Coordinates of N, CA and C in Angstrom, one line a residue:
X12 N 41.7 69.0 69.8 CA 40.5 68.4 69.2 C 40.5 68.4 67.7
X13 N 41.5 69.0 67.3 CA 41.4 69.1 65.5 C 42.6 68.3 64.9
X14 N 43.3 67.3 65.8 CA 44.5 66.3 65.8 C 44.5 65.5 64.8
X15 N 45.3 65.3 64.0 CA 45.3 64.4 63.1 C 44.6 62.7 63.6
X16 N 44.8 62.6 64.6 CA 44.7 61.6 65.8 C 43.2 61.6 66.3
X17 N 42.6 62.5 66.1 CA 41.4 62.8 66.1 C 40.6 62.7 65.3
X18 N 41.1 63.1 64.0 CA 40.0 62.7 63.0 C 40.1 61.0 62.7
X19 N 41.3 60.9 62.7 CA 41.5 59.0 62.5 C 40.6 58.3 63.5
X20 N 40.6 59.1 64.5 CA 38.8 58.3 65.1 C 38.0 58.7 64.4
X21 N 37.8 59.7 63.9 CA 36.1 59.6 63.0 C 36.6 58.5 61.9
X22 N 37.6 58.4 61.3 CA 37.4 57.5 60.2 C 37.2 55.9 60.6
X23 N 37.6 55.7 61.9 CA 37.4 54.3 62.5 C 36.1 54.4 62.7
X24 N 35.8 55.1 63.7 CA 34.4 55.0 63.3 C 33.1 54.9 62.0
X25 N 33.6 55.4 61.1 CA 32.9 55.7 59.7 C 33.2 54.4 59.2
X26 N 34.5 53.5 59.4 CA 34.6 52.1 59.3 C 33.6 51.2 59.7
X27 N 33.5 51.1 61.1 CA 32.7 50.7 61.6 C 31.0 50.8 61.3
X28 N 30.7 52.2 60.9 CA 29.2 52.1 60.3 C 28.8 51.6 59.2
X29 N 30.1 50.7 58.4 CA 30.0 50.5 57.0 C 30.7 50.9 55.7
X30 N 31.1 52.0 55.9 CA 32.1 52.8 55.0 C 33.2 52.3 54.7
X31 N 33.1 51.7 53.5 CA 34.4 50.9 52.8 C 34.9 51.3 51.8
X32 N 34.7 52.6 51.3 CA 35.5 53.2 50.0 C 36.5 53.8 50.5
X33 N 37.7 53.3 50.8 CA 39.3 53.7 51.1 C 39.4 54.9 50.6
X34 N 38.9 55.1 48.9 CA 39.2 56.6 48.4 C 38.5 57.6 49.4
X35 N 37.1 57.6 49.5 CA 36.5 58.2 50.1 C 36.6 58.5 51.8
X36 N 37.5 58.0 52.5 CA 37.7 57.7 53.5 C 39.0 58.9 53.8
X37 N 39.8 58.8 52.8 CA 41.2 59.4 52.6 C 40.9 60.7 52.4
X38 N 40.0 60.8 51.7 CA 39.6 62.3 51.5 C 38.6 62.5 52.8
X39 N 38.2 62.3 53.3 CA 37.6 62.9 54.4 C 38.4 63.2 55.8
X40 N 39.7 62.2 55.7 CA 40.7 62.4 56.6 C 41.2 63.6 56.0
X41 N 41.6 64.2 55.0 CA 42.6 65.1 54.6 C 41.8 66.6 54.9
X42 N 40.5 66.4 55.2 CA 40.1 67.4 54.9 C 39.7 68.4 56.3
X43 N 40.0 69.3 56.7 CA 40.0 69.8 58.2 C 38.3 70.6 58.4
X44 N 38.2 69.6 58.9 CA 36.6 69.6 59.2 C 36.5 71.0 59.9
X45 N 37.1 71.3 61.2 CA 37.3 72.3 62.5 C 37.2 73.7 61.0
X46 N 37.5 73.8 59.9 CA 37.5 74.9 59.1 C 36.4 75.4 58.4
X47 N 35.2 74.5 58.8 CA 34.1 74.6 58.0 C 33.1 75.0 59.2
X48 N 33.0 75.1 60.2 CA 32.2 75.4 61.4 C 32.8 76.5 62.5
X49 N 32.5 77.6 63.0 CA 32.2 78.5 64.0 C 33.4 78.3 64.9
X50 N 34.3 78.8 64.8 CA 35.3 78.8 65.9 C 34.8 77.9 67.4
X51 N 33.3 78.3 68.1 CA 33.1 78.2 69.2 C 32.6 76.8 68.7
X52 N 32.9 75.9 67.5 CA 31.8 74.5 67.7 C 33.2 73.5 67.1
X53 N 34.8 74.4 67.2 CA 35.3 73.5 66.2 C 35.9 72.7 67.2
X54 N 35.6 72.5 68.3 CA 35.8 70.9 69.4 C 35.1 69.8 69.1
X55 N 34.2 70.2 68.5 CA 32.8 69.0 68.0 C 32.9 68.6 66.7
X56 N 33.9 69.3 65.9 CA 33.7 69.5 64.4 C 34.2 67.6 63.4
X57 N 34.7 67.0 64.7 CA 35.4 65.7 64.9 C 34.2 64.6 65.4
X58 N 33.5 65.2 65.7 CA 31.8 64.3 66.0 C 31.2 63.9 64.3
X59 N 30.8 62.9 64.6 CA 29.8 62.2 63.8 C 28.3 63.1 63.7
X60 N 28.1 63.7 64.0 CA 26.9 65.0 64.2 C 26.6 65.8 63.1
X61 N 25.7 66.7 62.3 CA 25.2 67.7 61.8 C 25.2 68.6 62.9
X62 N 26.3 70.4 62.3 CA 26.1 71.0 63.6 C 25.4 72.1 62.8
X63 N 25.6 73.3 63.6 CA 24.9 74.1 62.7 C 25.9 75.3 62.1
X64 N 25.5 76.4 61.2 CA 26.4 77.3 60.4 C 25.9 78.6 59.5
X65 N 24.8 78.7 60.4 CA 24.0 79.6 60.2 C 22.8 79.9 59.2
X66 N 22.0 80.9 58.5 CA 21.4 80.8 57.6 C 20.2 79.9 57.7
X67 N 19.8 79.2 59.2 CA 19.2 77.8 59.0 C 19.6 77.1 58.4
X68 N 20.8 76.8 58.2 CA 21.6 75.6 57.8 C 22.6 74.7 58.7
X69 N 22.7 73.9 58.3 CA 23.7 73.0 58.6 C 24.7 71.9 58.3
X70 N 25.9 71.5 58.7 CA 27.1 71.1 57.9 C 26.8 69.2 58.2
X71 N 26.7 68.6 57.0 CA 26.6 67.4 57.2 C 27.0 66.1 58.3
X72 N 26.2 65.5 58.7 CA 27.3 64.6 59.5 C 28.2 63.7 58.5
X73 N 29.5 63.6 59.2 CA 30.7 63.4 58.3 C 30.0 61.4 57.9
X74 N 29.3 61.1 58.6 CA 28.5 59.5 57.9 C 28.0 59.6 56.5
X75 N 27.0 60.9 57.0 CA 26.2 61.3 55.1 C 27.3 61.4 54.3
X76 N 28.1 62.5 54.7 CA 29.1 63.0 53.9 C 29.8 61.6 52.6
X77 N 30.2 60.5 53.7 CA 31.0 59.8 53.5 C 29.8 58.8 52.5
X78 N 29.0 58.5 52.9 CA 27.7 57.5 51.9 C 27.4 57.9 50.9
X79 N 27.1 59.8 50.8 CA 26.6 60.2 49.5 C 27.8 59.9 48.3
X80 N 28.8 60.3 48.5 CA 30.2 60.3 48.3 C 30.9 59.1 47.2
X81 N 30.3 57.8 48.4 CA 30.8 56.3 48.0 C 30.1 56.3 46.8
X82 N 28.6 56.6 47.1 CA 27.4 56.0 46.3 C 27.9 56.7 44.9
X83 N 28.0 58.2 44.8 CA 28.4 58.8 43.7 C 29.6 58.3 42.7
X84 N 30.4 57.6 43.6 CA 31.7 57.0 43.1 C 31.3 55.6 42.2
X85 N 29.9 54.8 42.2 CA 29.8 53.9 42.1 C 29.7 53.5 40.3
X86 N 30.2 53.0 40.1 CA 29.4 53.0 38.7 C 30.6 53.7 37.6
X87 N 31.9 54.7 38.1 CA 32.6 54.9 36.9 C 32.9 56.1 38.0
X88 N 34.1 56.9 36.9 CA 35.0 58.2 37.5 C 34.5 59.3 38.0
X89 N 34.7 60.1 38.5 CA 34.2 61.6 38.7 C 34.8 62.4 38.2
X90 N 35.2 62.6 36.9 CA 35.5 63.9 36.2 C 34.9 65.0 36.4
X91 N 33.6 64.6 35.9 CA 32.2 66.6 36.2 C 32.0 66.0 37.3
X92 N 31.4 67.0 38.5 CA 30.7 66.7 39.2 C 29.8 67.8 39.8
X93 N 28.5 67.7 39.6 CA 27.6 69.1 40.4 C 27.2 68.4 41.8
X94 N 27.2 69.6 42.7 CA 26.5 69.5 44.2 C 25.8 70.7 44.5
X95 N 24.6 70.2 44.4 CA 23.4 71.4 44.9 C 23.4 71.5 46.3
X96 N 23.5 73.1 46.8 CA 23.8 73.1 48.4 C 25.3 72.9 49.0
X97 N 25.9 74.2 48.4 CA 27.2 74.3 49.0 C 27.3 74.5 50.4
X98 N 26.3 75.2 50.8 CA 26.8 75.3 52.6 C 27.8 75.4 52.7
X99 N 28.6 74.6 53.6 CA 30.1 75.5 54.2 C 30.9 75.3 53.6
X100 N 30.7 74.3 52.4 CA 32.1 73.7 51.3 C 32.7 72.5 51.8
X101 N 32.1 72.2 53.4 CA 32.7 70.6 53.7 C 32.6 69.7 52.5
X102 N 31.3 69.1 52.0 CA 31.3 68.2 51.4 C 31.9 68.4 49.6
X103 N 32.0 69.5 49.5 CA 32.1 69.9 48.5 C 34.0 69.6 48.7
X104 N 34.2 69.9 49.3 CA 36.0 69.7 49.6 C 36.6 68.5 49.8
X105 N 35.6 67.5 50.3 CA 35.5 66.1 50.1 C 35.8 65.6 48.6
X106 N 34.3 66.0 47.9 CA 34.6 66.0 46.8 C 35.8 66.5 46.1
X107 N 36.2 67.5 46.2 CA 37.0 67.8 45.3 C 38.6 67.1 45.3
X108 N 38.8 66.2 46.1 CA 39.7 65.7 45.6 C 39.8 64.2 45.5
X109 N 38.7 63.7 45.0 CA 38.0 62.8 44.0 C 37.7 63.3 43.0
X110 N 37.3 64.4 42.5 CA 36.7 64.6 41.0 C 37.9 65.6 40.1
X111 N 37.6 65.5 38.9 CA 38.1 66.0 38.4 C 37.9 67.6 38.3
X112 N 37.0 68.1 38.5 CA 36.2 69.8 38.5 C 35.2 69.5 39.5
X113 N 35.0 70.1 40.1 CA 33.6 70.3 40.9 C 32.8 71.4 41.0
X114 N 31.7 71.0 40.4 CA 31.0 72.6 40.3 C 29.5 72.5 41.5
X115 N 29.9 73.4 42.3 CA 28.9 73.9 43.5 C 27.7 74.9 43.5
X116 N 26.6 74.9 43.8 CA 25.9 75.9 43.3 C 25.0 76.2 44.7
X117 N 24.9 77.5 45.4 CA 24.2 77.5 46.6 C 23.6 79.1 46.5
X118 N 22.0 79.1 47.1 CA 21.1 79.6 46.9 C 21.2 81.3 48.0
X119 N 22.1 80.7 48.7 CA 22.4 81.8 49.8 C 23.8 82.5 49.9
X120 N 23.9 83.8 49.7 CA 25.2 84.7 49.1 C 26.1 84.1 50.3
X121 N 25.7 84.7 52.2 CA 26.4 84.8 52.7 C 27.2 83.4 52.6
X122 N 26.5 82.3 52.5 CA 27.1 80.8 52.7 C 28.5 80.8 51.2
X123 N 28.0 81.5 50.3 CA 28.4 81.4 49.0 C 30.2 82.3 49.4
X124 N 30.3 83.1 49.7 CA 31.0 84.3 50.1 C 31.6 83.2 51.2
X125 N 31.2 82.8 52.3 CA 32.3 81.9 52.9 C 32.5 80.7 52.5
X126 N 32.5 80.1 51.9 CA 32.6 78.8 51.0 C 33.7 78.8 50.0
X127 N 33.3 80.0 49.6 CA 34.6 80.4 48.4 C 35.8 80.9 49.2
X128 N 36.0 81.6 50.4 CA 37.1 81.6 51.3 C 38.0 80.5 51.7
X129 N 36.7 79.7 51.8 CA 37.9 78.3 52.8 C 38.6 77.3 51.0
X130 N 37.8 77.8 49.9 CA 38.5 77.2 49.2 C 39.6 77.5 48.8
X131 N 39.6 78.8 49.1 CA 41.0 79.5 48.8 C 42.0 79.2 49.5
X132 N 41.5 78.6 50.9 CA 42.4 78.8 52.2 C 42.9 77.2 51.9
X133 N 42.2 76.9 51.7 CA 42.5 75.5 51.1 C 42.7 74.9 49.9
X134 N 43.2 76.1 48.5 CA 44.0 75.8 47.9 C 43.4 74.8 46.7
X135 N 41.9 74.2 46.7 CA 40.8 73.3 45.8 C 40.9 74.3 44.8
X136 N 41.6 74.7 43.5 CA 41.7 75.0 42.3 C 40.6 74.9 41.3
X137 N 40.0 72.8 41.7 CA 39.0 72.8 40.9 C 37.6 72.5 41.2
X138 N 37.6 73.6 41.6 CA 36.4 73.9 42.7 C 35.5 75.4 42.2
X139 N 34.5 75.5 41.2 CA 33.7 76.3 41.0 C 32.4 76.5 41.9
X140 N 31.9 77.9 42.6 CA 30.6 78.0 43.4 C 30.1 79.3 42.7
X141 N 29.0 78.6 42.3 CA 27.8 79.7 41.7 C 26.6 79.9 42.8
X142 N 26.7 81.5 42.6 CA 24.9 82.0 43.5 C 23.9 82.1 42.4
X143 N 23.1 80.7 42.7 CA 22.3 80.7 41.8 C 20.8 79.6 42.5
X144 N 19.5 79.4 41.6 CA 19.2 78.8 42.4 C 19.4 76.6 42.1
X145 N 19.3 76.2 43.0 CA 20.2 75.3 42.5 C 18.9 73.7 42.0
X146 N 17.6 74.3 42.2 CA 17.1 73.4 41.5 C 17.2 73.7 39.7
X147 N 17.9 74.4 39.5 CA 18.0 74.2 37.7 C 19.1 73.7 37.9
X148 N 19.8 73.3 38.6 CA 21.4 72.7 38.1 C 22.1 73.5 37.7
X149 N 23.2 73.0 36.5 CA 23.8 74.1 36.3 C 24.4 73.7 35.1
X150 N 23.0 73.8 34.2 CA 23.2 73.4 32.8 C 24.3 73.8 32.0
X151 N 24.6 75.0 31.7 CA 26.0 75.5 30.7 C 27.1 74.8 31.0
X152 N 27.2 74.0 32.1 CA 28.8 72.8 32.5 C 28.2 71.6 32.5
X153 N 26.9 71.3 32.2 CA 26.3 69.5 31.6 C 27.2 69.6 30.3
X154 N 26.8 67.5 30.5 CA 26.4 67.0 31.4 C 27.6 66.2 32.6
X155 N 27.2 65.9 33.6 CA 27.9 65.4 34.9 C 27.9 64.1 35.1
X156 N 28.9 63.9 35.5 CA 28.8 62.4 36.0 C 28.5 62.0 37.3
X157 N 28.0 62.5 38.3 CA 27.3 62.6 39.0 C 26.9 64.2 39.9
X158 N 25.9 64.1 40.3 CA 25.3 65.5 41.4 C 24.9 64.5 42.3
X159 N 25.1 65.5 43.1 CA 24.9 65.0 44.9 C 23.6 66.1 45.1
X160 N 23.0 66.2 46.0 CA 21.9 67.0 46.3 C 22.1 67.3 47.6
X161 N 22.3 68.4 48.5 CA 22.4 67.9 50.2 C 21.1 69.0 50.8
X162 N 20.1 69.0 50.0 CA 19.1 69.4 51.0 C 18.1 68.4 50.3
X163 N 16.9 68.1 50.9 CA 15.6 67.1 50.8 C 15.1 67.5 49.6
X164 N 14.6 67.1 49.1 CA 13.6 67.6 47.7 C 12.4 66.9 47.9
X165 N 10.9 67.4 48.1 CA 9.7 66.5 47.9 C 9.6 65.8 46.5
X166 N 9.8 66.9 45.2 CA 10.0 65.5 44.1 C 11.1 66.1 43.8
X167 N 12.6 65.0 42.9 CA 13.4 65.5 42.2 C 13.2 66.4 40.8
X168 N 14.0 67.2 41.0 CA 13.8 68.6 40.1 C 14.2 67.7 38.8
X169 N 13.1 67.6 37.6 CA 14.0 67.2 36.6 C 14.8 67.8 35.7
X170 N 14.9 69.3 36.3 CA 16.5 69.4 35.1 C 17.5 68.6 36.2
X171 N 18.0 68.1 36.7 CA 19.0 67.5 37.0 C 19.1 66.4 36.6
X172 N 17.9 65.3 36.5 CA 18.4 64.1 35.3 C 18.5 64.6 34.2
X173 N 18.0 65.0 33.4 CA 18.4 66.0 32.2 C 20.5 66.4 32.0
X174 N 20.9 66.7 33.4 CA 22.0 66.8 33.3 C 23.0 66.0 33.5
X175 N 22.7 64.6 33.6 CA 23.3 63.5 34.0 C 24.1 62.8 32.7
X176 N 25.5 62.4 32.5 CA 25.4 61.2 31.6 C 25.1 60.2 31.0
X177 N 25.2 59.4 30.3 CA 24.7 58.0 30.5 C 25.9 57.3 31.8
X178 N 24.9 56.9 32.1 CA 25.7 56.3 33.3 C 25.3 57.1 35.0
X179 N 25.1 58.1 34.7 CA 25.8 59.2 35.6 C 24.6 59.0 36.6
X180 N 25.3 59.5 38.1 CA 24.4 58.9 39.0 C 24.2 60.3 40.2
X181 N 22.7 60.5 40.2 CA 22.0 61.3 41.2 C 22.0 60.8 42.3
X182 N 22.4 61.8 43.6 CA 22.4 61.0 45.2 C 21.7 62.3 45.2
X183 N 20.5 61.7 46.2 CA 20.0 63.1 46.5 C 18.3 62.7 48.1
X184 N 18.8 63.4 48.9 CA 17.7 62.8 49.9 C 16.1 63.6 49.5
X185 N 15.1 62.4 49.5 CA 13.6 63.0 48.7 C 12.6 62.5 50.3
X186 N 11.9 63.5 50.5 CA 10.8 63.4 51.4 C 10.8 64.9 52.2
X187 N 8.9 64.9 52.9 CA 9.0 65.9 53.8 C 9.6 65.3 54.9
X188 N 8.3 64.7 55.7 CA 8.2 64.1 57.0 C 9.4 63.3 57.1
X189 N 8.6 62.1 56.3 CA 9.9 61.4 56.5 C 10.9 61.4 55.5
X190 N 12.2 61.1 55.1 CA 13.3 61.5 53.9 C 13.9 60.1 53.5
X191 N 14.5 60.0 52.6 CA 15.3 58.9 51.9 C 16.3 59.5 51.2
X192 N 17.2 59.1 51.5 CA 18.5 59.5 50.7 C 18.5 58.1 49.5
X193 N 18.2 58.4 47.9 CA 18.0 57.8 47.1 C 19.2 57.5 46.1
X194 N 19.7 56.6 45.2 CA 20.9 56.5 44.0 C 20.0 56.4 42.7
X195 N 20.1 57.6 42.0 CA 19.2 57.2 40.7 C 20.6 56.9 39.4
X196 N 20.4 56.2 38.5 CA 21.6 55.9 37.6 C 20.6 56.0 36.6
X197 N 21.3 56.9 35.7 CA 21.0 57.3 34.3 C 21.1 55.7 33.3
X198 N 19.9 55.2 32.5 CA 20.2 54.3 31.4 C 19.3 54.9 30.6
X199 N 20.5 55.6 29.4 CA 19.6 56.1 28.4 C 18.5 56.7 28.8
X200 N 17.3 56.8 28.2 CA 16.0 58.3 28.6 C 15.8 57.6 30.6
X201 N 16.0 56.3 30.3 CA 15.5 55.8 31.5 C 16.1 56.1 33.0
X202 N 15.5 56.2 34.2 CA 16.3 56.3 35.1 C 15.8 55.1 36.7
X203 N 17.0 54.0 36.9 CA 17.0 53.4 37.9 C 17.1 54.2 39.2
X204 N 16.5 53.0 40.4 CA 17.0 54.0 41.6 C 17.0 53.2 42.4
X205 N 18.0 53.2 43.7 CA 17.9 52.1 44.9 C 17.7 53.1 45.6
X206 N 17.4 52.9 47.4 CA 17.3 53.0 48.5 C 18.4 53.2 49.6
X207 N 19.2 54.2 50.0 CA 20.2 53.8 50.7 C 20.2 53.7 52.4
X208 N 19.6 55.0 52.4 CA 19.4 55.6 54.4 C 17.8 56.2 54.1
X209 N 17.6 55.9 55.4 CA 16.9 57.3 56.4 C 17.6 58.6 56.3
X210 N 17.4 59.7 56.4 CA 18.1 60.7 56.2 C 17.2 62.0 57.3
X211 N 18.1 63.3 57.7 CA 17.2 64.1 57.9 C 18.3 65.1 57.0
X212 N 17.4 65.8 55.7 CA 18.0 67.0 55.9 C 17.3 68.3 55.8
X213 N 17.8 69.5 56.3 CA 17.3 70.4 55.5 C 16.1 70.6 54.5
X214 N 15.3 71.3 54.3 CA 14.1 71.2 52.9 C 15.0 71.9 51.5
X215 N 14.8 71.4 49.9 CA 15.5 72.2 48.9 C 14.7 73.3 48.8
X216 N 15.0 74.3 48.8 CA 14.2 75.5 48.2 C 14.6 76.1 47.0
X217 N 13.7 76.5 46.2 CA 14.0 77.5 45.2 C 14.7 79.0 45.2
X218 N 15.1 79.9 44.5 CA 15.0 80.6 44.5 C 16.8 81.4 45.1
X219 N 16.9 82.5 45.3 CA 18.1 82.9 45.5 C 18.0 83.9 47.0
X220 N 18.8 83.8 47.7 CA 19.0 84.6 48.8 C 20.5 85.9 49.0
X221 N 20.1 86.9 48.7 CA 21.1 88.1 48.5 C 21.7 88.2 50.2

């Protein structure tokens, strides 16, 4: 179930839902999903699904993964890149081999503590994770060329436009009830924004968990 042959169906599939960034496609093939989830769930880890990983959390379905991903890519390079809500490092390991640095920042030790394992295990160099809380961003490495957000936010936190380039583009899903995964693009003080999915994630929370 963790077959090379196996994930190449998720990626036909992720074709099929729309997903046409080749880069981003390549990197979600390379990346061994089965190492980011619970020995007893890594048969499923090859599903299109959000599973779960403790903490009240949960590991993206590899769809989001791949949409937030494209959308961030849109518009110019990923050199900086922040992601609020490290959770298991899946997406974060996505990213990292598209960007140039990737800096991670998540609110909960234990998730933090395995996160930083699998990056080791997996050899992502440029791959920074801070315990911290992750609605300030993570100003002393602004500004970014894009942050991804992977938990909901009721309103977006504005230090994170604050940390944006010109250009630089927020993906981030906003709502209680219902959620939207949103693209905001920095112009100058100003900030645009499209509409992309429905979304369920998670709620953002403040604050830090030991």
């Amino acid at each position: 179930m963790t077959s090379a042959r196996t994930r190449e169906r998720l990626i036909g599939r992720l074709r099929e839902q729309g997903i046409r960034d080749e880069e981003t496609l390549a990197a979600l093939s390379s990346v061994p999903r089965h190492l980011f989830v619970d020995e007893a769930l890594a048969s499923r880890a090859y599903e299109d699904t959000a599973l779960p990983i403790g903490h009240g959390q949960t590991i993206s379905q590899p769809y989001i993964v791949a949409r937030m991903t494209a959308a961030a890519r849109t518009s110019g390079p990923l050199t900086r890149v922040l992601e609020i809500g490290t959770g298991s490092g899946y997406q974060a390991a996505v990213l990292a081999r598209l960007a140039g640095h990737l800096y991670t920042v998540e609110r909960i030790a234990g998730l933090v503590r395995a996160a930083r394992q699998r990056f080791q295990t997996l050899r992502l160099a440029n791959v920074t994770v801070r315990h911290a809380d992750g609605c300030e961003g993570w100003p002393d490495e602004a500004p970014f060329d894009a942050i991804l957000v992977t938990a909901a936010a009721r309103t977006v936190p504005h230090a994170l436009f604050s940390q944006l380039k010109e250009g630089g583009r927020l993906v981030v899903p906003v709502g209680v009830d219902g959620q939207e995964l949103l693209l905001y693009r920095r112009r100058g003080t100003a900030m645009t924004f499209e509409r992309l999915e429905v979304v369920n994630f998670v709620p953002l929370l403040p604050g830090e968990i030991v």
